Coordinates of C-alpha atoms and ligand atoms in Angstrom, one line a residue:
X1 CA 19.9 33.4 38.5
X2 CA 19.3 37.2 38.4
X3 CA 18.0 36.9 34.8
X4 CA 15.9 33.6 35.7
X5 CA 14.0 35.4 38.5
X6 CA 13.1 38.1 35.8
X7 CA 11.4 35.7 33.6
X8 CA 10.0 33.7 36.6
X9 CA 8.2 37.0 37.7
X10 CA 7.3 37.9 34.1
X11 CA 5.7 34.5 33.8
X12 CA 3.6 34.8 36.5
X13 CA 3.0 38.2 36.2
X14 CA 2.0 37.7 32.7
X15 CA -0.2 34.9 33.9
X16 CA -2.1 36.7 36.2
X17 CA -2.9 39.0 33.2
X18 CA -4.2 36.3 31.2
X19 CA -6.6 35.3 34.3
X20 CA -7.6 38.9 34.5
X21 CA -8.8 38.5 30.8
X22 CA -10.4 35.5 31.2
X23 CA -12.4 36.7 34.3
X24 CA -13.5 39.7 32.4
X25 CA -14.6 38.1 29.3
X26 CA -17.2 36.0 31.4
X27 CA -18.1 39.2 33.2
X28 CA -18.6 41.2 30.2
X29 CA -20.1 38.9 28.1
X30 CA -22.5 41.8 26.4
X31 CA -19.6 43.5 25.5
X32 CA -17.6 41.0 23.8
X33 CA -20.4 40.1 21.8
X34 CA -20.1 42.8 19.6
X35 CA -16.4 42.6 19.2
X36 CA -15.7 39.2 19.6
X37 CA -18.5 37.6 17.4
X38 CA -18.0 33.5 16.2
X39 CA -16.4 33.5 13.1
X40 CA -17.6 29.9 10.9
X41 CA -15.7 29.5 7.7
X42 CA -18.0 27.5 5.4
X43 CA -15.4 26.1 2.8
X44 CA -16.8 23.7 0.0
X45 CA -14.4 21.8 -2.2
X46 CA -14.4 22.3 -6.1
X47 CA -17.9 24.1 -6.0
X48 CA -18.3 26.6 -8.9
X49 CA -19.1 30.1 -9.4
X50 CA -22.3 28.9 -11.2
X51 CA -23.0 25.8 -9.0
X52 CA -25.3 28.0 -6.6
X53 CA -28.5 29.8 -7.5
X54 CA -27.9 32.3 -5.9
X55 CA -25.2 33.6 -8.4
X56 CA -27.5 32.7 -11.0
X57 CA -27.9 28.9 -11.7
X58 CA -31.4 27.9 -12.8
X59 CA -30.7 24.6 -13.3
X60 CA -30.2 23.9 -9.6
X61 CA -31.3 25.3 -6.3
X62 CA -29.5 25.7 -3.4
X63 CA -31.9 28.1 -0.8
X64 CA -29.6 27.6 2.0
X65 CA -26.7 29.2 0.5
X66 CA -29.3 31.5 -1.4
X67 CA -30.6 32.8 1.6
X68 CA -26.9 33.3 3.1
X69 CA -26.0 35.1 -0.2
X70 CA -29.4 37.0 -0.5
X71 CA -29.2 38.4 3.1
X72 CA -25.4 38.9 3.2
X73 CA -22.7 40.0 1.0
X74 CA -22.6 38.4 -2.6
X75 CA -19.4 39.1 -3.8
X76 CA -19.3 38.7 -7.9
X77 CA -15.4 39.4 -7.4
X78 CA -14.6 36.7 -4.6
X79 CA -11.5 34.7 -5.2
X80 CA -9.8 31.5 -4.0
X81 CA -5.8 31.9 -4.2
X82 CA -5.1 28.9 -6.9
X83 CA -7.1 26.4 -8.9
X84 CA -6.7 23.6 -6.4
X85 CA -6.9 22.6 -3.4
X86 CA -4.1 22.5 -1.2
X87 CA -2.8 25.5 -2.1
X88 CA -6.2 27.7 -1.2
X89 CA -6.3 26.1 1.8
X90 CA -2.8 26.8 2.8
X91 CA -3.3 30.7 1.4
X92 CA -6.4 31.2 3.5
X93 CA -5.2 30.1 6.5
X94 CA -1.9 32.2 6.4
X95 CA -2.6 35.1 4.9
X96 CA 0.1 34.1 2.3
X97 CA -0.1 33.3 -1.4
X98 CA 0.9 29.7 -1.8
X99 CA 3.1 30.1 -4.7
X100 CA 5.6 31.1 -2.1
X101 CA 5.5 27.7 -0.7
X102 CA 7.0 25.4 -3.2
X103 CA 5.2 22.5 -1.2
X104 CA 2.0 23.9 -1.9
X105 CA 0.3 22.0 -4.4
X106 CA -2.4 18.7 -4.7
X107 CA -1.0 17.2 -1.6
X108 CA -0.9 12.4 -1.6
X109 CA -2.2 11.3 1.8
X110 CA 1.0 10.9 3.2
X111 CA 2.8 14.4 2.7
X112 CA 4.0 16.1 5.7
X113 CA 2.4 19.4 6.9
X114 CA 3.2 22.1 4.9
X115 CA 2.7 25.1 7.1
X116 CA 5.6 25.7 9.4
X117 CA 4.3 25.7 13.2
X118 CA 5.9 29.0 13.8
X119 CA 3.7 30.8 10.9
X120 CA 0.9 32.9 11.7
X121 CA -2.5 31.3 11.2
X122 CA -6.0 32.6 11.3
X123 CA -6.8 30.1 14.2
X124 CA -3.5 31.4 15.9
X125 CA -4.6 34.8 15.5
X126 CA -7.8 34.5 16.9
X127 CA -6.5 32.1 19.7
X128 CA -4.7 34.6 21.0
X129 CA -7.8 37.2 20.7
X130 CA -9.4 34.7 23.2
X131 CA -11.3 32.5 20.6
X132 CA -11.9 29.0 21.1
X133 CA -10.4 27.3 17.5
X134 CA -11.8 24.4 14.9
X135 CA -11.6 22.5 12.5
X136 CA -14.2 20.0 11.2
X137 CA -13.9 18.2 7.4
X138 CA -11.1 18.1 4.8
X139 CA -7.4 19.2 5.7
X140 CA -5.2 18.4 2.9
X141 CA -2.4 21.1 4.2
X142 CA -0.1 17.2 5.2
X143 CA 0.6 15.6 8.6
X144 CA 3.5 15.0 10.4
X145 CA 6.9 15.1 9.5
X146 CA 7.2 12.3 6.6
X147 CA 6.7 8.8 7.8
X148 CA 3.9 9.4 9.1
X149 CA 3.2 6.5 11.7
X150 CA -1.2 6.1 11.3
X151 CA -1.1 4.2 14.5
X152 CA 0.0 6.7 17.1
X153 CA -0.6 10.7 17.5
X154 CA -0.4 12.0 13.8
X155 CA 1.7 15.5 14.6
X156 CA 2.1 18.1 13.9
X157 CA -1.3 18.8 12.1
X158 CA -4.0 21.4 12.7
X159 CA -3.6 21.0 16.3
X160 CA 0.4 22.2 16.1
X161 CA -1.0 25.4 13.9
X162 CA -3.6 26.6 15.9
X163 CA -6.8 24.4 16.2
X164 CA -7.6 23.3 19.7
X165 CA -9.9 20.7 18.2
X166 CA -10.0 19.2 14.9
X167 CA -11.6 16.6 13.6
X168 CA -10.8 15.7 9.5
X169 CA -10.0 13.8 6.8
X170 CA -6.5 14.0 6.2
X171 CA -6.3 14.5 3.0
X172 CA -9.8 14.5 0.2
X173 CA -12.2 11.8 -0.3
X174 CA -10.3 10.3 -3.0
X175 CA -6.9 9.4 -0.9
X176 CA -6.1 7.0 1.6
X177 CA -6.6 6.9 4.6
X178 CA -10.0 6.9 4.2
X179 CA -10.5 7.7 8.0
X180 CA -11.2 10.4 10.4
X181 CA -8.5 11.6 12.3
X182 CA -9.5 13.4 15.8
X183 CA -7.0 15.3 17.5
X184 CA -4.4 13.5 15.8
X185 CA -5.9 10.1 16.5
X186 CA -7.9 7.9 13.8
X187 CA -10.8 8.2 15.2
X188 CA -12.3 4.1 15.7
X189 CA -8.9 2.3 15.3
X190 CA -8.7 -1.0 16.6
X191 CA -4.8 -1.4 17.5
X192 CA -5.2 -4.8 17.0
X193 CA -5.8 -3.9 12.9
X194 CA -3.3 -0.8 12.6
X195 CA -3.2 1.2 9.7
X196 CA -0.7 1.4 6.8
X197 CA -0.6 4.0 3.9
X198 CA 1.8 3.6 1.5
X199 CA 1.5 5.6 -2.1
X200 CA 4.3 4.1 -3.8
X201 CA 3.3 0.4 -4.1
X202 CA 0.7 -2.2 -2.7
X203 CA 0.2 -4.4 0.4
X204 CA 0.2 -8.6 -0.8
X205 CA -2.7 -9.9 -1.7
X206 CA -4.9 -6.4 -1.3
X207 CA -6.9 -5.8 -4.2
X208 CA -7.0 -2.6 -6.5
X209 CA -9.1 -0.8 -8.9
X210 CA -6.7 -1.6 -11.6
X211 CA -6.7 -5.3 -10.8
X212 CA -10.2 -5.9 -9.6
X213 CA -12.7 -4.1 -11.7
X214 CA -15.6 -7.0 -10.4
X215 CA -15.2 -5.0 -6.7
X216 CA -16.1 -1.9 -7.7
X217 CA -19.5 0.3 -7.4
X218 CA -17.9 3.4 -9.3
X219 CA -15.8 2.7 -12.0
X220 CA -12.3 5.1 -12.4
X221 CA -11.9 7.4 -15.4
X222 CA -8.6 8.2 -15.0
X223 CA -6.0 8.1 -11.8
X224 CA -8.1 6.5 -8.6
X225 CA -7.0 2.7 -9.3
X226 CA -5.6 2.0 -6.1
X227 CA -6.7 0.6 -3.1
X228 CA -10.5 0.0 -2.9
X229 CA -12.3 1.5 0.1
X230 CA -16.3 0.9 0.2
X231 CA -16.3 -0.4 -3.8
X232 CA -14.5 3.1 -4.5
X233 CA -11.5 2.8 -6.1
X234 CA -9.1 5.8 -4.6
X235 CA -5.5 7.6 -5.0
X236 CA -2.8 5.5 -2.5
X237 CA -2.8 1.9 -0.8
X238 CA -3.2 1.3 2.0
X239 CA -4.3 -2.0 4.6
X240 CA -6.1 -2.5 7.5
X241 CA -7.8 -0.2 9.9
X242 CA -11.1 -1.6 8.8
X243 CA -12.9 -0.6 12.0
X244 CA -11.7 3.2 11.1
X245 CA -12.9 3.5 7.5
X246 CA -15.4 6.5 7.0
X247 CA -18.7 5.6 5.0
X248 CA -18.7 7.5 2.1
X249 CA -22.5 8.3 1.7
X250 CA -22.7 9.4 5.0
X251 CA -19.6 11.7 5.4
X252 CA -22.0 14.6 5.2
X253 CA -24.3 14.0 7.7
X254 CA -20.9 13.2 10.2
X255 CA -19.0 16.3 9.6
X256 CA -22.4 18.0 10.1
X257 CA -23.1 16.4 13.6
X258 CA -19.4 16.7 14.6
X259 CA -19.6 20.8 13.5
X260 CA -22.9 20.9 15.5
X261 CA -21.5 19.4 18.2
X262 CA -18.7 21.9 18.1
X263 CA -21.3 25.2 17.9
X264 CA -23.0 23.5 20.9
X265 CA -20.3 22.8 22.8
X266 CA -18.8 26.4 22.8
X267 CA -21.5 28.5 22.4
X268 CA -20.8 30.5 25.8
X269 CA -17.3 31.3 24.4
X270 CA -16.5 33.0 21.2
X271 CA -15.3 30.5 18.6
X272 CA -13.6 30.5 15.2
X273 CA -14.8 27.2 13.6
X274 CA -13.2 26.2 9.8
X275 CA -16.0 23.8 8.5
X276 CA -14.5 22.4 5.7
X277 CA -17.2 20.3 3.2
X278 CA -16.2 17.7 1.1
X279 CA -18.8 18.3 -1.5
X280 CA -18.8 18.6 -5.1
X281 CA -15.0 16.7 -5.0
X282 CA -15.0 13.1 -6.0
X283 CA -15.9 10.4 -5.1
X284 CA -19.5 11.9 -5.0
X285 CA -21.4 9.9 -3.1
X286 CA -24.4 11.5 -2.0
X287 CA -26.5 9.9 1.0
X288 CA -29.1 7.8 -0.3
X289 CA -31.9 10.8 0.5
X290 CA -30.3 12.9 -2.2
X291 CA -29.4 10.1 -4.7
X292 CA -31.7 11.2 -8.2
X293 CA -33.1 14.6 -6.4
X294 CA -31.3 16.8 -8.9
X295 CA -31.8 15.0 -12.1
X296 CA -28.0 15.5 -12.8
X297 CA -26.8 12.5 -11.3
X298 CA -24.0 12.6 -8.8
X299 CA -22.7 16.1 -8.6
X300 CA -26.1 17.9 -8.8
X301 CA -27.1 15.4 -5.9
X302 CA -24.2 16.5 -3.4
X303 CA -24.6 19.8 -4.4
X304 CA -27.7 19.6 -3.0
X305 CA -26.7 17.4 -0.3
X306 CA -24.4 20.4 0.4
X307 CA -27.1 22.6 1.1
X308 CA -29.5 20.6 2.8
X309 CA -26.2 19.9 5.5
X310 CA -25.5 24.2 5.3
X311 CA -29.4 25.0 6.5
X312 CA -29.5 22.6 9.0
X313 CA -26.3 23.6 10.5
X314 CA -27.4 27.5 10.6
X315 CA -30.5 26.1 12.2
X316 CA -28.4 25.3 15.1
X317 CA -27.1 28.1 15.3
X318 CA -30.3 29.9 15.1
X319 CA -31.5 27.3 18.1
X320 CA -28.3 28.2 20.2
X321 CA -29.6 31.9 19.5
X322 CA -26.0 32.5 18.0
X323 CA -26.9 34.0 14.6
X324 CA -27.2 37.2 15.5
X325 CA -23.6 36.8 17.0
X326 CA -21.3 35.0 14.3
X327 CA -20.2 36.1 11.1
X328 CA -20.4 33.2 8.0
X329 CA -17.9 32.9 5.6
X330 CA -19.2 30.9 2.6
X331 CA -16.8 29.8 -0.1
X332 CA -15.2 27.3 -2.1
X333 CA -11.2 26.1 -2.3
X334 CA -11.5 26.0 -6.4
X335 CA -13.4 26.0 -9.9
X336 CA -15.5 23.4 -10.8
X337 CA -14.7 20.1 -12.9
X338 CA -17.1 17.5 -13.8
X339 CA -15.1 14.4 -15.0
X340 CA -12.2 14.8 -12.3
X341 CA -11.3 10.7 -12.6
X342 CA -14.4 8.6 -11.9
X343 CA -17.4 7.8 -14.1
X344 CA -19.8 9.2 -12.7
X345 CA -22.3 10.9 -15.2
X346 CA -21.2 14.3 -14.5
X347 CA -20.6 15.3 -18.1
X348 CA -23.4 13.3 -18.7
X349 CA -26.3 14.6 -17.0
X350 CA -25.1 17.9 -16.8
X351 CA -28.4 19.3 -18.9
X352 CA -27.9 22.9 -19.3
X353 CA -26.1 23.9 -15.9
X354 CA -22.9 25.8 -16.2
X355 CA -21.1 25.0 -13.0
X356 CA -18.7 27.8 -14.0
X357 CA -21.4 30.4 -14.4
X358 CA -19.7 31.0 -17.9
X359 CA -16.2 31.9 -16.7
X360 CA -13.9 30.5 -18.9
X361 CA -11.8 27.7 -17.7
X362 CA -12.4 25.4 -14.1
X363 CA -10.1 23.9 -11.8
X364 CA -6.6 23.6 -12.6
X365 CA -6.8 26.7 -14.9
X366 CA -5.5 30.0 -14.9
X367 CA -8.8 31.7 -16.4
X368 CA -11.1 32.7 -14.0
X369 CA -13.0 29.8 -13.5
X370 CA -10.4 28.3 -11.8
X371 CA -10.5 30.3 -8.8
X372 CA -13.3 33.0 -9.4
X373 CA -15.6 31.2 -6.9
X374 CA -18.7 31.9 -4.7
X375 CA -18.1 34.1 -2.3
X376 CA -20.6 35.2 0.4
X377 CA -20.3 37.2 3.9
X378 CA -23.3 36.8 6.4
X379 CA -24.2 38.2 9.9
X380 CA -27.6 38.2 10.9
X381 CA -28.5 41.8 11.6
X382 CA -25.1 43.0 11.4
X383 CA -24.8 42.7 7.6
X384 CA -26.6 44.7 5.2
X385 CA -27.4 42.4 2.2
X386 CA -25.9 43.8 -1.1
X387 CA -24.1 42.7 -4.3
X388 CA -20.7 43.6 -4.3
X389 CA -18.2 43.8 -7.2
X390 CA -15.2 44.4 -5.1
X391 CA -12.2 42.4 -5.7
X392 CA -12.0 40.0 -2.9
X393 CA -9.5 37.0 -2.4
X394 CA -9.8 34.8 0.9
X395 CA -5.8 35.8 1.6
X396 CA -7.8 38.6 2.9
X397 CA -9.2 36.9 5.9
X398 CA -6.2 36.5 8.3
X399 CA -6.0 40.2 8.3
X400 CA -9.3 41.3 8.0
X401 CA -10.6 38.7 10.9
X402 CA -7.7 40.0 12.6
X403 CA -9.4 43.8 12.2
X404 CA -12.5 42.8 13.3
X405 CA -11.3 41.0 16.5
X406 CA -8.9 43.7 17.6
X407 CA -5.6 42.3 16.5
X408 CA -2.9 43.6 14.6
X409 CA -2.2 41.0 13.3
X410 CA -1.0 41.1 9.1
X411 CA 1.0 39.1 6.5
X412 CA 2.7 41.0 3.1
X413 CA -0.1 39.6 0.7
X414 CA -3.5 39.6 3.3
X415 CA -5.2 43.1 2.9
X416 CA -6.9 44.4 5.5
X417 CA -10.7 44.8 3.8
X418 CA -12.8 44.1 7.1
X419 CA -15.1 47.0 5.5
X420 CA -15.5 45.3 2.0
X421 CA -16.7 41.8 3.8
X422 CA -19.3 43.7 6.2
X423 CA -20.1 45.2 3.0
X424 CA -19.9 48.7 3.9
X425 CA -17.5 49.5 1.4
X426 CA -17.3 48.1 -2.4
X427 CA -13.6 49.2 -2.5
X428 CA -11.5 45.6 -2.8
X429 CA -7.7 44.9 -3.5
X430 CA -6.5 46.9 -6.4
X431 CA -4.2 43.6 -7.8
X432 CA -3.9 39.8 -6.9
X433 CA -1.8 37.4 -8.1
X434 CA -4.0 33.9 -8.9
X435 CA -2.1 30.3 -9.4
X436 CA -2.8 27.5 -11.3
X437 CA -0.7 24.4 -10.8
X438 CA 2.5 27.2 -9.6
X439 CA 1.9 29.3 -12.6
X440 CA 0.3 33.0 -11.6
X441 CA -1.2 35.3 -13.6
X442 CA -2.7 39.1 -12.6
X443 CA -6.0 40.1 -11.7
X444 CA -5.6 43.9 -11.5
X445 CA -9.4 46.0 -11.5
X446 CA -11.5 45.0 -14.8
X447 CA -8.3 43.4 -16.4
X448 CA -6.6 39.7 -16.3
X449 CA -3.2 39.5 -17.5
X450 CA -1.7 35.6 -18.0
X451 CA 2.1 35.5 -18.5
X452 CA 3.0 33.1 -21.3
X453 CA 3.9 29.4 -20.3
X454 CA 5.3 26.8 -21.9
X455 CA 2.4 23.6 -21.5
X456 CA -1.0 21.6 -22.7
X457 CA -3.5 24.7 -23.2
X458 CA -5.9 21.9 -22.3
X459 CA -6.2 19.1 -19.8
X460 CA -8.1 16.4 -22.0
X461 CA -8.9 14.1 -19.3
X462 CA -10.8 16.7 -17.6
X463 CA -11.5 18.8 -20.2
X464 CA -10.8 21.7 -19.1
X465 CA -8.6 24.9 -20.9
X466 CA -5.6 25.4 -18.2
X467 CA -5.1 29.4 -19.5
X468 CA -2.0 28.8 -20.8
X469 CA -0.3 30.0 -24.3
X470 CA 2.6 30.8 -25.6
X471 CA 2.1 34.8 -25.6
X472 CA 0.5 37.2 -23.0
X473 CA -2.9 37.3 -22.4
X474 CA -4.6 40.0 -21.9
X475 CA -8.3 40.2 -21.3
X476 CA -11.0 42.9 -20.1
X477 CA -13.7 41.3 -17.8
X478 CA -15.7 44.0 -17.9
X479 CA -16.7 43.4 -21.1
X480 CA -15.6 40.2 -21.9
X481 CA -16.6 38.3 -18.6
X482 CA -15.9 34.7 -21.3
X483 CA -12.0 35.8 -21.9
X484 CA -12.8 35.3 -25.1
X485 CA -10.8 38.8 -26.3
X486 CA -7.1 38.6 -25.9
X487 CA -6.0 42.3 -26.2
X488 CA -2.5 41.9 -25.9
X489 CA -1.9 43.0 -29.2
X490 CA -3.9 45.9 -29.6
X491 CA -3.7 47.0 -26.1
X492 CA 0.2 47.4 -25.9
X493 CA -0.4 50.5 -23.2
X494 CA -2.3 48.2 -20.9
X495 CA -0.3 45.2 -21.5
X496 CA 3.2 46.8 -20.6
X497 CA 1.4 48.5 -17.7
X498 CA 0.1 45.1 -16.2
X499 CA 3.2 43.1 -17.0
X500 CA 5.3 45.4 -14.8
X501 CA 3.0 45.5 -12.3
X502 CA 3.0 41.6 -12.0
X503 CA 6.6 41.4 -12.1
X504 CA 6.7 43.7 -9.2
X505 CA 4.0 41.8 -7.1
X506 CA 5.7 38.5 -8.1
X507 CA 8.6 40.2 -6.8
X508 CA 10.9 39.5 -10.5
Ligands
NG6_1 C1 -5.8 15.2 -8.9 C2 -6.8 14.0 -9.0 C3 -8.2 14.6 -8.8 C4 -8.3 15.4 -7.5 C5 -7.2 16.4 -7.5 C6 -7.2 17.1 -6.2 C7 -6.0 12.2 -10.5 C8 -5.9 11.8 -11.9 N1 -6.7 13.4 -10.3 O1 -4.5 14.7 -9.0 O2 -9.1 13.6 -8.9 O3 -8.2 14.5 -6.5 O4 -5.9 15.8 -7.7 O5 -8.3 17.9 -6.0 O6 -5.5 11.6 -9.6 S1 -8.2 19.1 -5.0 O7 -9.5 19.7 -5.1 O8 -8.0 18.4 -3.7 O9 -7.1 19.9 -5.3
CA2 CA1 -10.8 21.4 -4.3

């Protein structure tokens, strides 16, 4: 009873001290301004180094991003965590490299989540530094605990790690379900239709891409012969819920109003909003105002699409008079690919644009177009615009949010380089371990080390050279930016030197 008292009196106590905070964060409103700014995390989905103008593409122009990267921090050394998706994700939000995580890879519609509810999370962090938390636009991190039921509350999901709001697609554009899924609810289900997702086989009767080629408006490469939602083939079956199911070509403009909506609606508290784009993955399926606008059919179109959404959400910021008090975060989860299992003219009408930005490699690989991505930090009068070469990965960001906002907050593999992403100091990580499809290799100052592997050196249905070999690779960006110069053989000093450093990061 004794004991029970304590805690009753801590409780309140403790409460008490939470109102206390809460009353003094609406009184000092000036104050926390300055150390409480909004945080948005602009995240695009298999947009290239080279895909923006910005870091130097001449074949497209993106002036919203531009104008981020020109008046913020470009970083020519800004990296996802892996070559894919779910595991970016899942190391940007924890602070923790996903090849830790044996769950951490391309994620079906149905997985469960793969962050643990008691794990630290930038939305947790900043939760507890008084920020109101979301999401808006792709998950793919799995939801609920394996069966999931579509029909009632989908838990846990962003919600259990840290969002108060979320609004997404559970998986990519790709997967079933193709519907939004609001606070764990599909957002427009009629219960007298429910929903059912199923990856391993199909429903009677429902048509697929494989069977039905006459339904289809986009026509599958490879994969993506299941189910067909809007004349697009996708990844998974699935029945019913027809009232639910997104349109594809305008997906863009509905994250955007939803993310608006969200700026709008908390713009008298600080707010840490994780606006995750769908755009350049496939399906691309831009809105009929960008179909033929960049001459390079499909991807050039939502790349532009992209943009157009990015300026009109910084407008309303600008409108809300919030600029001046939120940091951006623009990036992007992976390399590029351009034939990634639909027909869609992307090799096609590619012209002369290197999506890449001549890296070598794209998603899924291990050279550095595979997670060498763009990379910008903005803050309207708080951020002096510059070009910096530090080595930056977005494992940073727990800690270094956590910095910024007065928390202590830290993982083992997210270094704390607040001062490199306000771009006050070009001094970055000194190593980071990169993944490609749970395979890692080094990035340590000018050099990449890649550890030999056993495997295809090339993925022929998307084209694209994975980085792997049989011996080490050794190469020296600085002056060899295409990886074209393995040194492993004449540079035995540097080799040794960067294989034990590797071992000892991978912890071997
Ligand atoms: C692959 C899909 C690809 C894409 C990728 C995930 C096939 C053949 N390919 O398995 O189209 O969906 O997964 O992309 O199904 S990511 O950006 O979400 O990681
Ligand atoms: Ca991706």
């Amino acid at each position: 009873y004794v004991s029970l008292a304590i805690a009753t009196s801590i409780f309140i106590s403790s409460c008490k001290e939470t109102k206390k905070e809460a009353d003094n964060s609406a009184k000092n409103k000036t104050t926390m301004e300055t150390s409480k700014p909004n945080i948005v995390v602009i995240y695009m989905d298999d947009l290239g180094y080279g895909d923006i103008s910005a870091n130097g593409a001449t074949e497209i122009t993106t002036p919203n991003i531009d104008k981020l990267a020109n008046e913020g921090v470009r970083f020519t050394n800004g990296y996802a965590t892996s070559a894919t998706c779910t595991p970016s994700r899942y190391g940007l939000l924890t602070g923790v490299y996903p090849w830790r995580n044996k769950d951490a890879a391309i994620l079906p519609g149905t997985a469960p989540l793969i962050i643990n509810t008691e794990q630290t999370t930038i939305p947790k962090m900043l939760k507890k530094q008084g920020y109101a938390t979301g999401i808006v636009g792709k998950w793919h991190l799995g939801l609920g605990q394996g069966n999931v039921n579509w029909n009632e509350r989908v838990s846990p999901g962003p919600n259990e790690v840290g969002f108060d709001y979320s609004y997404i697609m559970a998986a990519t554009q790709d997967r079933v379900p193709t519907v939004y899924i609001k606070n764990g609810h599909v957002d427009g289900l009629d219960p007298k239709d429910p929903i059912e997702v199923d990856y391993s086989k199909n429903y009677d009767n429902q048509p697929t891409g494989k069977n039905n080629p006459e339904l289809l408006s986009m026509k599958w490469h490879h994969g993506h012969n299941n189910s067909i939602v809007n004349g697009i083939p996708r990844i998974g079956f699935m029945k019913g819920g027809e009232a639910a199911k997104w349109s594809d070509v305008d997906m863009a403009d509905h994250f955007l109003k939803e993310a608006k909506s969200y700026v709008t609606e908390h713009k008298n508290e600080p707010f840490f909003l994780y606006y995750a784009l769908q755009q350049p993955h496939v399906p691309r399926t831009p809105h009929p105002r960008f179909v033929g606008k960049s001459g390079m059919g499909p991807r050039g179109d939502v790349i532009l699409e992209a943009d157009w959404i990015i300026g009109e959400f910084i407008k309303t910021l600008e409108e809300e008079k919030l600029l001046e008090n939120t940091l951006i975060v623009f990036t992007s989860d992976n390399g590029p690919v351009l034939n990634d299992g639909y027909f869609d003219d992307a090799v096609e009408k590619l012209g002369k644009h290197t999506p890449t930005g001549g890296l070598r490699g794209g998603k899924y690989s291990l050279f550095d177009a595979g997670t060498r991505v763009p990379f910008i930090t903005y803050w309207k009068g708080k951020i002096k615009p510059a070009v910096s070469n530090a080595l930056v990965c977005q494992v940073d960001l727990l800690s270094s949010l956590a910095k910024l906002t007065g928390s202590n907050t830290t993982t083992n593999d997210s270094e704390q380089l607040l001062d490199a992403f306000l771009g006050k100091s070009n001094n970055g990580r000194k190593h980071l371990i990169l993944e490609a499809n749970k395979k890692t290799a080094l990035r340590s100052g000018d050099w990449a080390l890649i550890p030999p592997y056993k495997g295809k050196a090339i993925n022929t249905q998307v084209n694209i050279e994975l980085g792997i070999a049989n011996e080490y690779q050794l190469y020296n960006l600085k002056e060899d930016k295409q990886q074209q110069n393995n040194l492993a053989d004449t540079n035995a000093k540097k080799l040794s030197e960067l294989v034990s450093i590797y071992t000892q990061l991978r912890g071997e």
